[in-house]
PDB file of C-alpha atoms in Angstrom:
ATOM      1  CA  UNK D   1      84.064  94.602  61.526  1.00 35.00           C
ATOM      2  CA  UNK D   2      83.877  91.831  64.089  1.00 39.00           C
ATOM      3  CA  UNK D   3      85.483  92.373  67.458  1.00 43.00           C
ATOM      4  CA  UNK D   4      88.835  90.678  68.014  1.00 42.00           C
ATOM      5  CA  UNK D   5      88.274  88.052  70.749  1.00 43.00           C
ATOM      6  CA  UNK D   6      90.009  88.611  74.071  1.00 44.00           C
ATOM      7  CA  UNK D   7      92.059  85.842  75.672  1.00 42.00           C
ATOM      8  CA  UNK D   8      89.797  83.774  77.919  1.00 44.00           C
ATOM      9  CA  UNK D   9      90.374  82.764  81.533  1.00 44.00           C
ATOM     10  CA  UNK D  10      88.069  80.545  83.542  1.00 40.00           C
ATOM     11  CA  UNK D  11      88.910  82.478  86.706  1.00 47.00           C
ATOM     12  CA  UNK D  12      90.829  85.624  87.547  1.00 59.00           C
ATOM     13  CA  UNK D  13      94.477  85.701  88.558  1.00 58.00           C
ATOM     14  CA  UNK D  14      93.618  86.725  92.102  1.00 59.00           C
ATOM     15  CA  UNK D  15      90.986  83.980  92.467  1.00 62.00           C
ATOM     16  CA  UNK D  16      93.452  81.399  91.160  1.00 58.00           C
ATOM     17  CA  UNK D  17      96.240  82.626  93.459  1.00 58.00           C
ATOM     18  CA  UNK D  18      93.966  82.574  96.525  1.00 58.00           C
ATOM     19  CA  UNK D  19      92.665  79.081  95.793  1.00 63.00           C
ATOM     20  CA  UNK D  20      96.142  77.670  95.191  1.00 60.00           C
ATOM     21  CA  UNK D  21      97.754  79.549  98.074  1.00 57.00           C
ATOM     22  CA  UNK D  22     100.531  80.810  95.819  1.00 54.00           C
ATOM     23  CA  UNK D  23     102.136  84.232  95.451  1.00 55.00           C
ATOM     24  CA  UNK D  24     102.683  86.338  92.361  1.00 54.00           C
ATOM     25  CA  UNK D  25     106.298  85.236  91.911  1.00 58.00           C
ATOM     26  CA  UNK D  26     105.146  81.727  90.989  1.00 62.00           C
ATOM     27  CA  UNK D  27     102.871  83.194  88.329  1.00 67.00           C
ATOM     28  CA  UNK D  28     105.549  85.414  86.761  1.00 73.00           C
ATOM     29  CA  UNK D  29     105.676  83.525  83.471  1.00 80.00           C
ATOM     30  CA  UNK D  30     101.868  83.405  83.214  1.00 81.00           C
ATOM     31  CA  UNK D  31     101.547  87.090  84.052  1.00 85.00           C
ATOM     32  CA  UNK D  32     104.131  88.128  81.469  1.00 89.00           C
ATOM     33  CA  UNK D  33     102.517  85.946  78.806  1.00 90.00           C
ATOM     34  CA  UNK D  34      98.947  87.075  79.367  1.00 90.00           C
ATOM     35  CA  UNK D  35      99.806  90.755  79.772  1.00 94.00           C
ATOM     36  CA  UNK D  36     101.840  90.558  76.546  1.00 95.00           C
ATOM     37  CA  UNK D  37      98.782  89.071  74.816  1.00 94.00           C
ATOM     38  CA  UNK D  38      96.616  91.911  76.097  1.00 95.00           C
ATOM     39  CA  UNK D  39      99.211  94.465  75.020  1.00 96.00           C
ATOM     40  CA  UNK D  40      99.235  93.021  71.507  1.00 95.00           C
ATOM     41  CA  UNK D  41      95.446  92.923  71.484  1.00 95.00           C
ATOM     42  CA  UNK D  42      95.182  96.600  72.404  1.00 96.00           C
ATOM     43  CA  UNK D  43      97.233  97.495  69.328  1.00 95.00           C
ATOM     44  CA  UNK D  44      94.612  96.062  66.965  1.00 93.00           C
ATOM     45  CA  UNK D  45      93.011  98.728  64.741  1.00 91.00           C
ATOM     46  CA  UNK D  46      89.774  96.711  64.705  1.00 92.00           C
ATOM     47  CA  UNK D  47      89.125  97.262  68.419  1.00 93.00           C
ATOM     48  CA  UNK D  48      85.925  98.922  69.562  1.00 95.00           C
ATOM     49  CA  UNK D  49      85.298 100.889  72.727  1.00 96.00           C
ATOM     50  CA  UNK D  50      83.750  97.829  74.369  1.00 95.00           C
ATOM     51  CA  UNK D  51      86.706  95.536  73.607  1.00 95.00           C
ATOM     52  CA  UNK D  52      89.218  98.145  74.744  1.00 96.00           C
ATOM     53  CA  UNK D  53      87.349  98.594  78.020  1.00 96.00           C
ATOM     54  CA  UNK D  54      87.157  94.820  78.478  1.00 95.00           C
ATOM     55  CA  UNK D  55      90.923  94.529  77.990  1.00 95.00           C
ATOM     56  CA  UNK D  56      91.626  97.353  80.429  1.00 96.00           C
ATOM     57  CA  UNK D  57      89.324  95.683  82.948  1.00 93.00           C
ATOM     58  CA  UNK D  58      91.351  92.479  82.649  1.00 91.00           C
ATOM     59  CA  UNK D  59      94.581  94.376  83.280  1.00 93.00           C
ATOM     60  CA  UNK D  60      93.250  95.540  86.645  1.00 88.00           C
ATOM     61  CA  UNK D  61      93.359  91.923  87.837  1.00 83.00           C
ATOM     62  CA  UNK D  62      97.109  91.473  87.305  1.00 86.00           C
ATOM     63  CA  UNK D  63      99.971  92.539  89.584  1.00 84.00           C
ATOM     64  CA  UNK D  64     101.775  94.882  87.194  1.00 89.00           C
ATOM     65  CA  UNK D  65     105.222  95.750  88.531  1.00 86.00           C
ATOM     66  CA  UNK D  66     108.288  97.324  86.938  1.00 86.00           C
ATOM     67  CA  UNK D  67     109.454  94.045  85.412  1.00 87.00           C
ATOM     68  CA  UNK D  68     106.111  93.431  83.724  1.00 91.00           C
ATOM     69  CA  UNK D  69     106.001  97.033  82.466  1.00 93.00           C
ATOM     70  CA  UNK D  70     109.491  96.807  80.991  1.00 92.00           C
ATOM     71  CA  UNK D  71     109.154  93.372  79.398  1.00 93.00           C
ATOM     72  CA  UNK D  72     105.695  93.796  77.898  1.00 95.00           C
ATOM     73  CA  UNK D  73     105.476  97.513  77.118  1.00 95.00           C
ATOM     74  CA  UNK D  74     101.949  97.522  78.518  1.00 96.00           C
ATOM     75  CA  UNK D  75     102.452 100.867  80.245  1.00 96.00           C
ATOM     76  CA  UNK D  76     103.330 102.614  76.995  1.00 96.00           C
ATOM     77  CA  UNK D  77     100.396 100.992  75.222  1.00 96.00           C
ATOM     78  CA  UNK D  78      97.817 101.850  77.876  1.00 97.00           C
ATOM     79  CA  UNK D  79      99.132 105.423  78.021  1.00 96.00           C
ATOM     80  CA  UNK D  80      98.083 105.887  74.381  1.00 96.00           C
ATOM     81  CA  UNK D  81      94.444 105.613  75.521  1.00 96.00           C
ATOM     82  CA  UNK D  82      94.678 108.443  78.077  1.00 95.00           C
ATOM     83  CA  UNK D  83      93.522 110.898  75.397  1.00 94.00           C
ATOM     84  CA  UNK D  84      91.044 108.550  73.725  1.00 95.00           C
ATOM     85  CA  UNK D  85      87.934 110.172  72.276  1.00 95.00           C
ATOM     86  CA  UNK D  86      85.759 108.018  74.508  1.00 96.00           C
ATOM     87  CA  UNK D  87      85.805 109.415  78.048  1.00 96.00           C
ATOM     88  CA  UNK D  88      85.325 105.996  79.679  1.00 96.00           C
ATOM     89  CA  UNK D  89      88.376 104.588  77.896  1.00 96.00           C
ATOM     90  CA  UNK D  90      90.459 107.669  78.716  1.00 96.00           C
ATOM     91  CA  UNK D  91      89.414 107.550  82.363  1.00 96.00           C
ATOM     92  CA  UNK D  92      90.127 103.824  82.736  1.00 96.00           C
ATOM     93  CA  UNK D  93      93.556 104.156  81.100  1.00 96.00           C
ATOM     94  CA  UNK D  94      94.454 107.146  83.256  1.00 96.00           C
ATOM     95  CA  UNK D  95      93.405 105.279  86.388  1.00 95.00           C
ATOM     96  CA  UNK D  96      95.515 102.235  85.501  1.00 95.00           C
ATOM     97  CA  UNK D  97      98.607 104.284  84.729  1.00 96.00           C
ATOM     98  CA  UNK D  98      98.122 106.236  87.941  1.00 94.00           C
ATOM     99  CA  UNK D  99      97.886 103.100  90.080  1.00 91.00           C
ATOM    100  CA  UNK D 100     100.987 101.551  88.472  1.00 93.00           C
ATOM    101  CA  UNK D 101     102.975 104.746  88.979  1.00 93.00           C
ATOM    102  CA  UNK D 102     101.845 105.063  92.599  1.00 90.00           C
ATOM    103  CA  UNK D 103     102.934 101.500  93.406  1.00 90.00           C
ATOM    104  CA  UNK D 104     106.280 101.988  91.676  1.00 91.00           C
ATOM    105  CA  UNK D 105     106.917 105.214  93.570  1.00 92.00           C
ATOM    106  CA  UNK D 106     105.973 103.559  96.866  1.00 92.00           C
ATOM    107  CA  UNK D 107     108.325 100.634  96.313  1.00 94.00           C
ATOM    108  CA  UNK D 108     111.108 102.906  95.038  1.00 95.00           C
ATOM    109  CA  UNK D 109     110.820 104.932  98.243  1.00 95.00           C
ATOM    110  CA  UNK D 110     111.333 101.793 100.329  1.00 95.00           C
ATOM    111  CA  UNK D 111     114.376 100.745  98.270  1.00 96.00           C
ATOM    112  CA  UNK D 112     115.881 104.218  98.643  1.00 96.00           C
ATOM    113  CA  UNK D 113     115.148 104.093 102.368  1.00 95.00           C
ATOM    114  CA  UNK D 114     117.164 100.886 102.689  1.00 96.00           C
ATOM    115  CA  UNK D 115     120.030 102.410 100.686  1.00 96.00           C
ATOM    116  CA  UNK D 116     120.066 105.538 102.852  1.00 95.00           C
ATOM    117  CA  UNK D 117     120.552 103.294 105.880  1.00 94.00           C
ATOM    118  CA  UNK D 118     123.686 101.742 104.381  1.00 95.00           C
ATOM    119  CA  UNK D 119     122.371  98.800 102.341  1.00 96.00           C
ATOM    120  CA  UNK D 120     123.892  98.282  98.887  1.00 96.00           C
ATOM    121  CA  UNK D 121     121.667  98.915  95.865  1.00 96.00           C
ATOM    122  CA  UNK D 122     121.588  95.217  95.003  1.00 96.00           C
ATOM    123  CA  UNK D 123     120.730  94.110  98.541  1.00 96.00           C
ATOM    124  CA  UNK D 124     118.150  96.906  98.895  1.00 96.00           C
ATOM    125  CA  UNK D 125     116.417  95.727  95.718  1.00 95.00           C
ATOM    126  CA  UNK D 126     116.394  92.110  96.949  1.00 95.00           C
ATOM    127  CA  UNK D 127     115.195  93.116 100.432  1.00 96.00           C
ATOM    128  CA  UNK D 128     112.307  95.101  98.996  1.00 96.00           C
ATOM    129  CA  UNK D 129     111.326  92.239  96.677  1.00 92.00           C
ATOM    130  CA  UNK D 130     111.326  89.812  99.599  1.00 93.00           C
ATOM    131  CA  UNK D 131     109.381  92.271 101.740  1.00 94.00           C
ATOM    132  CA  UNK D 132     106.816  92.786  98.982  1.00 92.00           C
ATOM    133  CA  UNK D 133     106.309  89.054  98.377  1.00 87.00           C
ATOM    134  CA  UNK D 134     105.956  88.452 102.119  1.00 89.00           C
ATOM    135  CA  UNK D 135     103.517  91.298 102.785  1.00 90.00           C
ATOM    136  CA  UNK D 136     101.594  91.115  99.488  1.00 85.00           C
ATOM    137  CA  UNK D 137     101.414  87.412  98.484  1.00 80.00           C
ATOM    138  CA  UNK D 138      98.955  88.189  95.677  1.00 76.00           C
ATOM    139  CA  UNK D 139     101.219  90.881  94.292  1.00 79.00           C
ATOM    140  CA  UNK D 140      98.720  93.668  95.044  1.00 78.00           C
ATOM    141  CA  UNK D 141      99.883  96.572  97.216  1.00 80.00           C
ATOM    142  CA  UNK D 142      96.601  97.470  98.878  1.00 80.00           C
ATOM    143  CA  UNK D 143      94.441  96.762 101.927  1.00 83.00           C
ATOM    144  CA  UNK D 144      96.053  94.613 104.604  1.00 85.00           C
ATOM    145  CA  UNK D 145      98.965  93.983 102.234  1.00 86.00           C
ATOM    146  CA  UNK D 146     100.128  97.592 102.208  1.00 88.00           C
ATOM    147  CA  UNK D 147      99.625  97.875 105.965  1.00 89.00           C
ATOM    148  CA  UNK D 148     101.828  94.820 106.541  1.00 90.00           C
ATOM    149  CA  UNK D 149     104.332  96.163 103.983  1.00 92.00           C
ATOM    150  CA  UNK D 150     104.650  99.409 105.959  1.00 91.00           C
ATOM    151  CA  UNK D 151     104.866  97.609 109.313  1.00 89.00           C
ATOM    152  CA  UNK D 152     107.654  95.337 108.115  1.00 91.00           C
ATOM    153  CA  UNK D 153     109.530  98.240 106.519  1.00 93.00           C
ATOM    154  CA  UNK D 154     109.460 100.065 109.855  1.00 89.00           C
ATOM    155  CA  UNK D 155     110.675  96.929 111.658  1.00 89.00           C
ATOM    156  CA  UNK D 156     113.550  96.337 109.223  1.00 92.00           C
ATOM    157  CA  UNK D 157     114.522 100.019 109.272  1.00 90.00           C
ATOM    158  CA  UNK D 158     114.830  99.846 113.056  1.00 86.00           C
ATOM    159  CA  UNK D 159     117.198  96.873 112.786  1.00 89.00           C
ATOM    160  CA  UNK D 160     119.260  98.586 110.074  1.00 92.00           C
ATOM    161  CA  UNK D 161     120.040 101.363 112.562  1.00 87.00           C
ATOM    162  CA  UNK D 162     121.638  98.819 114.890  1.00 84.00           C
ATOM    163  CA  UNK D 163     125.418  98.941 115.309  1.00 86.00           C
ATOM    164  CA  UNK D 164     128.129  96.575 116.485  1.00 88.00           C
ATOM    165  CA  UNK D 165     129.243  93.035 115.812  1.00 90.00           C
ATOM    166  CA  UNK D 166     126.589  90.915 114.148  1.00 90.00           C
ATOM    167  CA  UNK D 167     124.280  93.831 113.327  1.00 92.00           C
ATOM    168  CA  UNK D 168     121.973  93.505 110.332  1.00 94.00           C
ATOM    169  CA  UNK D 169     124.098  95.732 108.083  1.00 94.00           C
ATOM    170  CA  UNK D 170     127.127  93.576 108.797  1.00 94.00           C
ATOM    171  CA  UNK D 171     125.178  90.378 108.150  1.00 94.00           C
ATOM    172  CA  UNK D 172     123.947  91.756 104.814  1.00 95.00           C
ATOM    173  CA  UNK D 173     127.410  92.953 103.784  1.00 94.00           C
ATOM    174  CA  UNK D 174     128.911  89.516 104.516  1.00 93.00           C
ATOM    175  CA  UNK D 175     125.921  87.694 102.955  1.00 92.00           C
ATOM    176  CA  UNK D 176     125.247  85.943 106.250  1.00 93.00           C
ATOM    177  CA  UNK D 177     121.546  86.485 105.645  1.00 94.00           C
ATOM    178  CA  UNK D 178     119.676  86.320 102.351  1.00 95.00           C
ATOM    179  CA  UNK D 179     118.304  89.803 101.564  1.00 96.00           C
ATOM    180  CA  UNK D 180     115.232  88.184  99.990  1.00 94.00           C
ATOM    181  CA  UNK D 181     114.461  86.420 103.289  1.00 94.00           C
ATOM    182  CA  UNK D 182     115.119  89.235 105.784  1.00 95.00           C
ATOM    183  CA  UNK D 183     111.434  90.177 106.072  1.00 93.00           C
ATOM    184  CA  UNK D 184     110.464  86.702 107.281  1.00 93.00           C
ATOM    185  CA  UNK D 185     113.234  86.426 109.883  1.00 92.00           C
ATOM    186  CA  UNK D 186     112.384  86.986 113.567  1.00 89.00           C
ATOM    187  CA  UNK D 187     113.894  89.953 115.393  1.00 85.00           C
ATOM    188  CA  UNK D 188     116.286  87.677 117.266  1.00 84.00           C
ATOM    189  CA  UNK D 189     118.081  86.841 113.991  1.00 89.00           C
ATOM    190  CA  UNK D 190     118.387  90.493 112.967  1.00 89.00           C
ATOM    191  CA  UNK D 191     119.911  91.826 116.195  1.00 86.00           C
ATOM    192  CA  UNK D 192     123.597  92.493 116.882  1.00 86.00           C
ATOM    193  CA  UNK D 193     125.393  90.393 119.496  1.00 86.00           C
ATOM    194  CA  UNK D 194     125.138  93.233 122.039  1.00 85.00           C
ATOM    195  CA  UNK D 195     121.424  93.632 121.352  1.00 80.00           C
ATOM    196  CA  UNK D 196     120.853  89.903 121.767  1.00 80.00           C
ATOM    197  CA  UNK D 197     122.743  89.932 125.068  1.00 83.00           C
ATOM    198  CA  UNK D 198     120.725  92.902 126.360  1.00 78.00           C
ATOM    199  CA  UNK D 199     117.541  91.171 125.188  1.00 75.00           C
ATOM    200  CA  UNK D 200     118.446  88.044 127.154  1.00 79.00           C
ATOM    201  CA  UNK D 201     119.278  90.086 130.252  1.00 79.00           C
ATOM    202  CA  UNK D 202     116.051  92.092 130.006  1.00 72.00           C
ATOM    203  CA  UNK D 203     113.999  88.946 129.554  1.00 72.00           C
ATOM    204  CA  UNK D 204     115.654  87.251 132.520  1.00 77.00           C
ATOM    205  CA  UNK D 205     115.121  90.325 134.690  1.00 74.00           C
ATOM    206  CA  UNK D 206     111.478  90.618 133.705  1.00 68.00           C
ATOM    207  CA  UNK D 207     110.974  86.904 134.243  1.00 69.00           C
ATOM    208  CA  UNK D 208     112.364  87.263 137.765  1.00 70.00           C
ATOM    209  CA  UNK D 209     110.047  90.238 138.261  1.00 67.00           C
ATOM    210  CA  UNK D 210     107.053  88.187 137.138  1.00 62.00           C
ATOM    211  CA  UNK D 211     107.976  85.311 139.432  1.00 62.00           C
ATOM    212  CA  UNK D 212     108.501  87.620 142.408  1.00 63.00           C
ATOM    213  CA  UNK D 213     105.350  89.590 141.639  1.00 58.00           C
ATOM    214  CA  UNK D 214     107.249  92.838 141.018  1.00 54.00           C
ATOM    215  CA  UNK D 215     106.020  93.186 137.423  1.00 52.00           C
ATOM    216  CA  UNK D 216     102.585  94.738 137.695  1.00 55.00           C
ATOM    217  CA  UNK D 217      99.977  94.030 135.109  1.00 57.00           C
ATOM    218  CA  UNK D 218      96.283  94.671 134.855  1.00 62.00           C
ATOM    219  CA  UNK D 219      93.686  92.910 132.825  1.00 70.00           C
ATOM    220  CA  UNK D 220      92.859  89.424 131.649  1.00 78.00           C
ATOM    221  CA  UNK D 221      95.554  86.775 131.174  1.00 76.00           C
ATOM    222  CA  UNK D 222      95.463  85.134 127.736  1.00 77.00           C
ATOM    223  CA  UNK D 223      97.596  83.263 125.220  1.00 71.00           C
ATOM    224  CA  UNK D 224      95.874  84.769 122.182  1.00 71.00           C
ATOM    225  CA  UNK D 225      98.579  87.374 121.492  1.00 74.00           C
ATOM    226  CA  UNK D 226     102.169  86.937 120.342  1.00 75.00           C
ATOM    227  CA  UNK D 227     104.826  89.278 121.689  1.00 79.00           C
ATOM    228  CA  UNK D 228     106.861  90.765 118.845  1.00 74.00           C
ATOM    229  CA  UNK D 229     109.831  91.259 121.149  1.00 75.00           C
ATOM    230  CA  UNK D 230     110.242  87.761 122.629  1.00 74.00           C
ATOM    231  CA  UNK D 231     107.547  85.822 120.691  1.00 69.00           C
ATOM    232  CA  UNK D 232     106.002  84.612 123.942  1.00 74.00           C
ATOM    233  CA  UNK D 233     102.257  84.042 124.223  1.00 75.00           C
ATOM    234  CA  UNK D 234     101.805  84.539 127.983  1.00 77.00           C
ATOM    235  CA  UNK D 235     100.079  87.907 127.916  1.00 82.00           C
ATOM    236  CA  UNK D 236      97.421  89.993 129.587  1.00 82.00           C
ATOM    237  CA  UNK D 237      95.159  92.598 128.046  1.00 80.00           C
ATOM    238  CA  UNK D 238      92.875  95.345 129.227  1.00 80.00           C
ATOM    239  CA  UNK D 239      90.414  97.598 127.455  1.00 76.00           C
ATOM    240  CA  UNK D 240      90.234 101.349 127.884  1.00 69.00           C
ATOM    241  CA  UNK D 241      88.138 104.072 126.324  1.00 57.00           C
ATOM    242  CA  UNK D 242      89.982 106.688 124.252  1.00 53.00           C
ATOM    243  CA  UNK D 243      88.607 109.105 121.680  1.00 49.00           C
ATOM    244  CA  UNK D 244      85.098 109.725 120.484  1.00 45.00           C
ATOM    245  CA  UNK D 245      83.318 108.607 117.360  1.00 46.00           C
ATOM    246  CA  UNK D 246      79.634 109.101 116.638  1.00 44.00           C
ATOM    247  CA  UNK D 247      79.144 110.138 120.284  1.00 47.00           C
ATOM    248  CA  UNK D 248      80.509 106.815 121.501  1.00 49.00           C
ATOM    249  CA  UNK D 249      83.980 106.079 122.845  1.00 50.00           C
ATOM    250  CA  UNK D 250      86.242 103.821 120.793  1.00 53.00           C
ATOM    251  CA  UNK D 251      87.763 101.018 122.881  1.00 63.00           C
ATOM    252  CA  UNK D 252      91.550 100.636 122.928  1.00 74.00           C
ATOM    253  CA  UNK D 253      93.077  97.299 123.900  1.00 79.00           C
ATOM    254  CA  UNK D 254      96.529  97.313 125.474  1.00 82.00           C
ATOM    255  CA  UNK D 255      98.466  94.075 125.744  1.00 85.00           C
ATOM    256  CA  UNK D 256     101.428  93.219 127.989  1.00 83.00           C
ATOM    257  CA  UNK D 257     103.772  90.265 127.644  1.00 83.00           C
ATOM    258  CA  UNK D 258     104.136  88.421 130.959  1.00 79.00           C
ATOM    259  CA  UNK D 259     107.450  86.894 129.888  1.00 77.00           C
ATOM    260  CA  UNK D 260     109.447  90.015 129.010  1.00 79.00           C
ATOM    261  CA  UNK D 261     107.221  92.877 130.155  1.00 79.00           C
ATOM    262  CA  UNK D 262     106.877  94.453 126.717  1.00 82.00           C
ATOM    263  CA  UNK D 263     103.536  96.187 126.110  1.00 82.00           C
ATOM    264  CA  UNK D 264     101.740  97.447 123.021  1.00 83.00           C
ATOM    265  CA  UNK D 265      98.401  98.610 121.680  1.00 79.00           C
ATOM    266  CA  UNK D 266      96.434  96.010 119.736  1.00 72.00           C
ATOM    267  CA  UNK D 267      96.959  96.556 116.017  1.00 64.00           C
ATOM    268  CA  UNK D 268     100.461  98.059 116.405  1.00 60.00           C
ATOM    269  CA  UNK D 269     102.707  95.585 114.551  1.00 47.00           C
ATOM    270  CA  UNK D 270     101.232  92.620 116.431  1.00 42.00           C
ATOM    271  CA  UNK D 271      98.782  89.928 115.503  1.00 39.00           C
ATOM    272  CA  UNK D 272      96.737  87.269 117.170  1.00 38.00           C
ATOM    273  CA  UNK D 273      98.416  83.933 117.661  1.00 38.00           C
ATOM    274  CA  UNK D 274      97.801  81.643 114.759  1.00 36.00           C
ATOM    275  CA  UNK D 275      96.416  84.376 112.507  1.00 36.00           C
TER     276      UNK D 275
END
């Protein structure tokens, strides 16, 4: 019998999202519709190995999260191919299910982490969704996306441990901040009143130290780094050699903010200005 035709797309979801500069949330309706079509297609008894593999290949291009799994039933359908007689089909189905489960477990761990720090279940769910959309604009938890996701989770977890008037937990409980937007807020808006006061005092003291020459720094002055603590761009950096790789030392770049004195290693929760 003739193969059932697959739904056609002129370009992949990820290509479309990159070109339009949009994130997966804006494609939710399209994702649900097209994944539902693929799910229905995979149920056809007239499918051949080649059409099944083609459909599974298409599924790899979509951000499949818990909502998509629940509304389309695609996880249940793909799981039926894990024991398919054709080893390629079985392997591809197993790989897909494994990747979906791994992402779900990773995101569930973050939600539970927020809850353990005192956030309500509802707010924890919204915080994680906002964090995911911020760190993974294409809806794919991999590469730089997962690294940013982990960095932001660490940052937010640090703020959730803060205590006192105006702390993040209090702001969330009183809905003074939108849980969906917490990940995009600067540290200054997540601190308690006491923390903000100490931050101002530290910055003023370090500024006086810089002016008087008491704050020592080595290296080259630049404005190409952004301080995560005070968001200033007056910095200096120096390169040192640490560790060995292929008989050559790997360079480590340390950066110091000349406004507040904070220092860090390049790549540790900081980025280049304008990047």
